[in-house]
Short mmCIF file of C-alpha atoms in Angstrom, two decimals:
data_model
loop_
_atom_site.label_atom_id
_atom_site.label_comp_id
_atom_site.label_asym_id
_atom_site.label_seq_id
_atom_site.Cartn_x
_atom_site.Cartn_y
_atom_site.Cartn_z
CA UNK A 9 57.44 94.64 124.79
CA UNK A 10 55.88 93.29 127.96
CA UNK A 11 52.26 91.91 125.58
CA UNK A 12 55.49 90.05 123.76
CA UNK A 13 57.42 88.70 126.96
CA UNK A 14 53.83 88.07 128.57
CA UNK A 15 53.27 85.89 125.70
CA UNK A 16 56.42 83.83 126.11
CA UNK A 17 55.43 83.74 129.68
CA UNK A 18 52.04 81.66 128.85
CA UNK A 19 53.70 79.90 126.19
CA UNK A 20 55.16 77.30 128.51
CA UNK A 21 54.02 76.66 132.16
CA UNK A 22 55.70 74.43 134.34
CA UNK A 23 53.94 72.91 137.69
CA UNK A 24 54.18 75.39 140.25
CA UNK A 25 54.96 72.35 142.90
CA UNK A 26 58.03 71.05 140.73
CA UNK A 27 59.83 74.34 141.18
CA UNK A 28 58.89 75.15 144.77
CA UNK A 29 60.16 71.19 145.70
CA UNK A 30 63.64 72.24 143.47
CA UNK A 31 64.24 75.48 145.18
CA UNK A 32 62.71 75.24 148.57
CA UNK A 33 64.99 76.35 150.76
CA UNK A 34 65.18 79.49 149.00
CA UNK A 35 61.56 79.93 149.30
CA UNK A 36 60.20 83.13 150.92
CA UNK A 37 63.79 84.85 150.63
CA UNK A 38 64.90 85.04 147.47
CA UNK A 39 63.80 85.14 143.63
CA UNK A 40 65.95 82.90 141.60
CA UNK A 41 66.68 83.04 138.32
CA UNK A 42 68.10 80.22 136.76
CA UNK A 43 70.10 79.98 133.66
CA UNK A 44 69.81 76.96 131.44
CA UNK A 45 73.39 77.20 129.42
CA UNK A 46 73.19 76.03 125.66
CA UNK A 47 75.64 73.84 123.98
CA UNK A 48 77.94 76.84 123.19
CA UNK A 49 76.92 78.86 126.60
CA UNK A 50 76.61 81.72 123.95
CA UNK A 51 73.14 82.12 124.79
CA UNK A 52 73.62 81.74 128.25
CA UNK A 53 76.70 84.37 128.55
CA UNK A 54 74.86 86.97 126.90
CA UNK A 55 72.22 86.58 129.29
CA UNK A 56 74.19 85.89 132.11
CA UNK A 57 76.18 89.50 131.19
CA UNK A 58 73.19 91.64 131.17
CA UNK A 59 71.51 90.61 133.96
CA UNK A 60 75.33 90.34 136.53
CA UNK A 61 75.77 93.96 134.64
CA UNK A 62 73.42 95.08 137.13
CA UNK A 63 74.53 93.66 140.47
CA UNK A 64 72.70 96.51 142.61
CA UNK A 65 68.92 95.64 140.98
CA UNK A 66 69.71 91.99 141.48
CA UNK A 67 70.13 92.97 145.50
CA UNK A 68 67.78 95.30 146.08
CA UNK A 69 65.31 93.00 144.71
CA UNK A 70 66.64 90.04 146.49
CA UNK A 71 67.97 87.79 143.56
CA UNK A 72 70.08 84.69 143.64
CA UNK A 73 71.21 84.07 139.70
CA UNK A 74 72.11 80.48 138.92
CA UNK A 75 73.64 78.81 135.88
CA UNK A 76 72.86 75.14 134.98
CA UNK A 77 75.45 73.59 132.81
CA UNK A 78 75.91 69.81 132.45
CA UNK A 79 76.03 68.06 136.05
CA UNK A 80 76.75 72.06 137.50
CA UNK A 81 74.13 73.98 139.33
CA UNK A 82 76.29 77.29 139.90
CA UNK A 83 75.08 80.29 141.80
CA UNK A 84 76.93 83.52 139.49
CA UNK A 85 75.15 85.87 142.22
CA UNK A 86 74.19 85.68 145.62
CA UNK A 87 74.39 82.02 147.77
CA UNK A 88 72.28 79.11 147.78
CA UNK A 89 72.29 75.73 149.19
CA UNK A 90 73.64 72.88 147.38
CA UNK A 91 71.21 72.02 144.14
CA UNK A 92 71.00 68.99 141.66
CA UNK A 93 71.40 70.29 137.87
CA UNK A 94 69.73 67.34 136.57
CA UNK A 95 66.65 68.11 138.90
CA UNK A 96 66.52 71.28 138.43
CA UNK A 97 66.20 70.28 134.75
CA UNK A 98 63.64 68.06 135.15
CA UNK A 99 60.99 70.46 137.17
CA UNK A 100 61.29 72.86 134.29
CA UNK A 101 61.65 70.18 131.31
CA UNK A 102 64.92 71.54 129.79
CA UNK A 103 67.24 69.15 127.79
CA UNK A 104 70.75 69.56 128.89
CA UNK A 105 72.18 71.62 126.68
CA UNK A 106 69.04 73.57 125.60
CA UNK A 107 68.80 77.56 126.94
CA UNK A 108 66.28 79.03 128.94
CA UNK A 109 65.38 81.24 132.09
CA UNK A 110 63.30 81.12 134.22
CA UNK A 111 62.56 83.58 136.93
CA UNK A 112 61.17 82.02 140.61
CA UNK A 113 58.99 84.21 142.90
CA UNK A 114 59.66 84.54 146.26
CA UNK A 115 56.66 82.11 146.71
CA UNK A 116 58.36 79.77 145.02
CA UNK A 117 56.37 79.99 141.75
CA UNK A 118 57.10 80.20 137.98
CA UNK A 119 56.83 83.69 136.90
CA UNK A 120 58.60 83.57 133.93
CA UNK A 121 60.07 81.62 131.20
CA UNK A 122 62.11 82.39 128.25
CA UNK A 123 63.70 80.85 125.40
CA UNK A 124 65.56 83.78 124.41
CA UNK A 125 67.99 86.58 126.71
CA UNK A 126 65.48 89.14 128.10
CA UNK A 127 67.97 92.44 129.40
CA UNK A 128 68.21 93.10 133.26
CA UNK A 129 65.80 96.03 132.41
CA UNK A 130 62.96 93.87 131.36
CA UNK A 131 63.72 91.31 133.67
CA UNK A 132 63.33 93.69 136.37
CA UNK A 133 59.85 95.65 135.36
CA UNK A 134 58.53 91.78 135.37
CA UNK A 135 59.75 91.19 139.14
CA UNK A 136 58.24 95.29 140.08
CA UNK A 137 55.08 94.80 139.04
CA UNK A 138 54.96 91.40 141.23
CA UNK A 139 52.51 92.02 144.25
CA UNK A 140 55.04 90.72 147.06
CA UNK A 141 57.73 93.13 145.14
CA UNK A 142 55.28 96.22 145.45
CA UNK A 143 54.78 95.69 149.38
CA UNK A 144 58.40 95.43 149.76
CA UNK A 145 58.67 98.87 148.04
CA UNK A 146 56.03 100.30 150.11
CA UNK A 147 57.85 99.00 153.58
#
């Protein structure tokens, strides 16, 4: 499962400077994931359900969970600062209207990228086996 999801990971790369210049006050705090709603938001409910499902995970591994939908950045979980949909959009070259999700490090790169839900569970063996993410453990 993680060969597959490591694989969707290299599949598309966006610029590492794009995303830390879109999310940079967030930088060195928080991992964001951001959720890219489709035309329906189907895609982007189901994912948006299993990953808020598990609220506790998303704190303890300090997670801010945004939806992008038409002119709407929208944090679901945990606060951020003000952010501009169709930037955000831009720095990861998603059409409006198109899913995806994308999971920001704490240093404010790309660790993942996904055209299709991944479940909380998966999301969050990606984000333990980050190095910052084992030294937090460890503290």
């Amino acid at each position: 499962m993680l060969k597959s999801l490591a694989t969707e990971i290299l599949g598309t790369s966006v610029e590492p400077q794009l995303a830390a210049e879109a999310l940079s006050p967030l930088r060195g705090v928080n991992r964001v994931f951001l959720i890219f709603a489709d035309v329906s938001n189907a895609t982007a409910a189901r994912q948006e359900n299993s990953v808020l499902a598990e609220r506790n995970g998303l704190t303890e591994r300090d997670m801010i969970v945004i939806r992008v939908k038409g002119s709407v950045a929208q944090p679901l979980f945990g606060s951020a600062p003000p952010l501009d949909a169709e930037h955000l959009r831009q720095a990861f070259n998603v059409l409006d209207g198109e899913f995806r999700a994308v999971l920001i490090g704490k240093d404010g790169t790309t660790k993942m990228e996904v055209r299709e839900p991944i479940s909380a569970g998966e999301l969050f063996v990606l984000i333990d086996a980050m190095p910052i993410r084992r030294q937090e453990s460890r503290s």
